[in-house]
């Protein structure tokens, strides 16, 4: 085997390795997202039980908490970062009331943009994508 063939074989092996790692990375990102959603659900369940101790079920969240929770949804979900979420999806996954979610994403200072189709993305995710180019859609 001459040097050129050896280099070509090495390049092929490296490309295969990179593709394998990319597919593993996508699987891991999806798994992290699923685990994070599960964690959020259990945390809401626990919070609901703790709130049930003599407190009203309509107690307001502390200032800034809805924005923190919504940002956490996006942080833990690459699909949301890429494709955005509807207000209804955010409500369902965060446990925050629809009107509160609407007020958060509509707030200019909160960093969300309507990308059409009633979907909302964080402006920071849009800016990152512009700098590095579009991400491959996560399936």
mmCIF file of C-alpha atoms in Angstrom:
data_model
loop_
_atom_site.group_PDB
_atom_site.id
_atom_site.type_symbol
_atom_site.label_atom_id
_atom_site.label_comp_id
_atom_site.label_asym_id
_atom_site.label_seq_id
_atom_site.Cartn_x
_atom_site.Cartn_y
_atom_site.Cartn_z
ATOM 1 C CA UNK A 1 0.000 0.000 0.000
ATOM 2 C CA UNK A 2 1.491 3.337 -0.996
ATOM 3 C CA UNK A 3 1.398 6.495 1.100
ATOM 4 C CA UNK A 4 -1.548 8.003 -0.831
ATOM 5 C CA UNK A 5 -3.726 4.935 -0.243
ATOM 6 C CA UNK A 6 -2.746 4.855 3.420
ATOM 7 C CA UNK A 7 -3.738 8.503 3.849
ATOM 8 C CA UNK A 8 -7.033 7.939 2.007
ATOM 9 C CA UNK A 9 -7.788 4.933 4.203
ATOM 10 C CA UNK A 10 -6.944 6.943 7.328
ATOM 11 C CA UNK A 11 -9.187 9.806 6.198
ATOM 12 C CA UNK A 12 -12.039 7.372 5.560
ATOM 13 C CA UNK A 13 -11.629 5.865 9.010
ATOM 14 C CA UNK A 14 -11.618 9.293 10.648
ATOM 15 C CA UNK A 15 -14.758 10.369 8.721
ATOM 16 C CA UNK A 16 -16.559 7.181 9.769
ATOM 17 C CA UNK A 17 -15.552 7.819 13.359
ATOM 18 C CA UNK A 18 -16.801 11.409 13.188
ATOM 19 C CA UNK A 19 -20.147 10.300 11.732
ATOM 20 C CA UNK A 20 -20.519 7.683 14.453
ATOM 21 C CA UNK A 21 -19.762 10.267 17.139
ATOM 22 C CA UNK A 22 -22.254 12.720 15.614
ATOM 23 C CA UNK A 23 -25.017 10.123 15.688
ATOM 24 C CA UNK A 24 -24.095 9.256 19.286
ATOM 25 C CA UNK A 25 -24.147 12.959 20.161
ATOM 26 C CA UNK A 26 -27.635 13.372 18.667
ATOM 27 C CA UNK A 27 -28.848 10.341 20.621
ATOM 28 C CA UNK A 28 -27.329 11.715 23.826
ATOM 29 C CA UNK A 29 -28.852 15.175 23.268
ATOM 30 C CA UNK A 30 -32.292 13.617 22.773
ATOM 31 C CA UNK A 31 -31.833 11.459 25.874
ATOM 32 C CA UNK A 32 -30.757 14.478 27.941
ATOM 33 C CA UNK A 33 -33.805 16.380 26.697
ATOM 34 C CA UNK A 34 -36.118 13.516 27.649
ATOM 35 C CA UNK A 35 -34.525 13.160 31.097
ATOM 36 C CA UNK A 36 -34.732 16.926 31.644
ATOM 37 C CA UNK A 37 -38.427 16.907 30.761
ATOM 38 C CA UNK A 38 -38.979 14.032 33.153
ATOM 39 C CA UNK A 39 -37.066 15.885 35.845
ATOM 40 C CA UNK A 40 -39.201 18.994 35.229
ATOM 41 C CA UNK A 41 -42.399 16.936 35.508
ATOM 42 C CA UNK A 42 -41.338 15.362 38.796
ATOM 43 C CA UNK A 43 -40.213 18.750 40.132
ATOM 44 C CA UNK A 44 -43.634 20.222 39.278
ATOM 45 C CA UNK A 45 -45.271 17.240 40.976
ATOM 46 C CA UNK A 46 -43.183 17.810 44.100
ATOM 47 C CA UNK A 47 -43.874 21.548 44.021
ATOM 48 C CA UNK A 48 -47.592 20.812 43.715
ATOM 49 C CA UNK A 49 -47.484 18.570 46.773
ATOM 50 C CA UNK A 50 -45.547 21.154 48.766
ATOM 51 C CA UNK A 51 -47.943 23.916 47.715
ATOM 52 C CA UNK A 52 -50.863 21.769 48.811
ATOM 53 C CA UNK A 53 -49.884 22.366 52.448
ATOM 54 C CA UNK A 54 -52.324 25.159 53.194
ATOM 55 C CA UNK A 55 -51.483 27.315 50.191
ATOM 56 C CA UNK A 56 -53.713 28.409 47.351
ATOM 57 C CA UNK A 57 -53.306 26.537 44.068
ATOM 58 C CA UNK A 58 -53.342 29.899 42.270
ATOM 59 C CA UNK A 59 -50.313 31.319 44.022
ATOM 60 C CA UNK A 60 -48.191 33.546 41.810
ATOM 61 C CA UNK A 61 -44.728 32.466 40.844
ATOM 62 C CA UNK A 62 -41.864 34.585 42.147
ATOM 63 C CA UNK A 63 -40.767 37.419 39.888
ATOM 64 C CA UNK A 64 -38.666 36.116 36.989
ATOM 65 C CA UNK A 65 -39.504 32.463 37.640
ATOM 66 C CA UNK A 66 -41.669 31.982 34.510
ATOM 67 C CA UNK A 67 -38.858 33.314 32.294
ATOM 68 C CA UNK A 68 -36.314 31.063 34.044
ATOM 69 C CA UNK A 69 -38.520 28.006 33.540
ATOM 70 C CA UNK A 70 -39.182 28.795 29.890
ATOM 71 C CA UNK A 71 -35.482 29.381 29.225
ATOM 72 C CA UNK A 72 -34.725 26.044 30.926
ATOM 73 C CA UNK A 73 -37.080 24.316 28.476
ATOM 74 C CA UNK A 74 -35.137 25.739 25.557
ATOM 75 C CA UNK A 75 -31.751 25.013 27.168
ATOM 76 C CA UNK A 76 -32.625 21.338 27.554
ATOM 77 C CA UNK A 77 -34.230 20.828 24.154
ATOM 78 C CA UNK A 78 -32.208 21.269 20.945
ATOM 79 C CA UNK A 79 -35.364 20.818 18.886
ATOM 80 C CA UNK A 80 -36.962 23.785 20.661
ATOM 81 C CA UNK A 81 -33.806 25.839 20.051
ATOM 82 C CA UNK A 82 -33.956 25.021 16.354
ATOM 83 C CA UNK A 83 -37.698 24.818 15.573
ATOM 84 C CA UNK A 84 -39.198 26.909 18.370
ATOM 85 C CA UNK A 85 -42.225 26.099 20.525
ATOM 86 C CA UNK A 86 -45.829 27.257 20.541
ATOM 87 C CA UNK A 87 -47.266 28.967 23.589
ATOM 88 C CA UNK A 88 -49.417 25.875 24.180
ATOM 89 C CA UNK A 89 -46.348 23.584 24.074
ATOM 90 C CA UNK A 90 -44.512 25.824 26.526
ATOM 91 C CA UNK A 91 -47.557 25.886 28.819
ATOM 92 C CA UNK A 92 -47.913 22.103 28.722
ATOM 93 C CA UNK A 93 -44.235 21.360 29.325
ATOM 94 C CA UNK A 94 -43.543 24.051 31.923
ATOM 95 C CA UNK A 95 -46.757 23.919 33.934
ATOM 96 C CA UNK A 96 -47.009 27.713 33.664
ATOM 97 C CA UNK A 97 -50.405 29.206 32.770
ATOM 98 C CA UNK A 98 -51.097 30.108 29.142
ATOM 99 C CA UNK A 99 -51.488 33.839 29.776
ATOM 100 C CA UNK A 100 -48.232 33.981 31.738
ATOM 101 C CA UNK A 101 -46.382 32.173 28.944
ATOM 102 C CA UNK A 102 -47.899 34.541 26.386
ATOM 103 C CA UNK A 103 -46.857 37.559 28.434
ATOM 104 C CA UNK A 104 -43.296 36.238 28.780
ATOM 105 C CA UNK A 105 -42.719 35.476 25.096
ATOM 106 C CA UNK A 106 -44.378 38.727 24.006
ATOM 107 C CA UNK A 107 -42.241 40.799 26.388
ATOM 108 C CA UNK A 108 -39.633 42.676 24.330
ATOM 109 C CA UNK A 109 -36.931 42.432 26.981
ATOM 110 C CA UNK A 110 -37.355 38.671 27.451
ATOM 111 C CA UNK A 111 -35.581 37.705 24.233
ATOM 112 C CA UNK A 112 -38.121 35.746 22.189
ATOM 113 C CA UNK A 113 -39.059 36.093 18.535
ATOM 114 C CA UNK A 114 -42.157 34.914 16.693
ATOM 115 C CA UNK A 115 -40.803 32.839 13.793
ATOM 116 C CA UNK A 116 -44.178 32.211 12.189
ATOM 117 C CA UNK A 117 -46.629 29.385 12.562
ATOM 118 C CA UNK A 118 -47.268 30.549 16.153
ATOM 119 C CA UNK A 119 -43.788 29.287 17.085
ATOM 120 C CA UNK A 120 -41.395 31.169 19.321
ATOM 121 C CA UNK A 121 -37.601 30.943 19.469
ATOM 122 C CA UNK A 122 -35.127 32.609 21.759
ATOM 123 C CA UNK A 123 -33.343 35.432 19.981
ATOM 124 C CA UNK A 124 -30.071 34.166 21.467
ATOM 125 C CA UNK A 125 -30.576 30.824 19.650
ATOM 126 C CA UNK A 126 -31.289 32.667 16.402
ATOM 127 C CA UNK A 127 -28.141 34.786 16.845
ATOM 128 C CA UNK A 128 -26.002 31.693 17.554
ATOM 129 C CA UNK A 129 -27.355 30.010 14.444
ATOM 130 C CA UNK A 130 -26.554 33.074 12.317
ATOM 131 C CA UNK A 131 -22.955 33.034 13.569
ATOM 132 C CA UNK A 132 -22.279 29.332 13.013
ATOM 133 C CA UNK A 133 -24.788 28.479 10.314
ATOM 134 C CA UNK A 134 -28.001 26.468 10.613
ATOM 135 C CA UNK A 135 -27.965 23.374 12.790
ATOM 136 C CA UNK A 136 -28.934 20.030 11.376
ATOM 137 C CA UNK A 137 -32.502 19.347 12.464
ATOM 138 C CA UNK A 138 -32.747 16.913 15.360
ATOM 139 C CA UNK A 139 -35.171 14.102 14.592
#
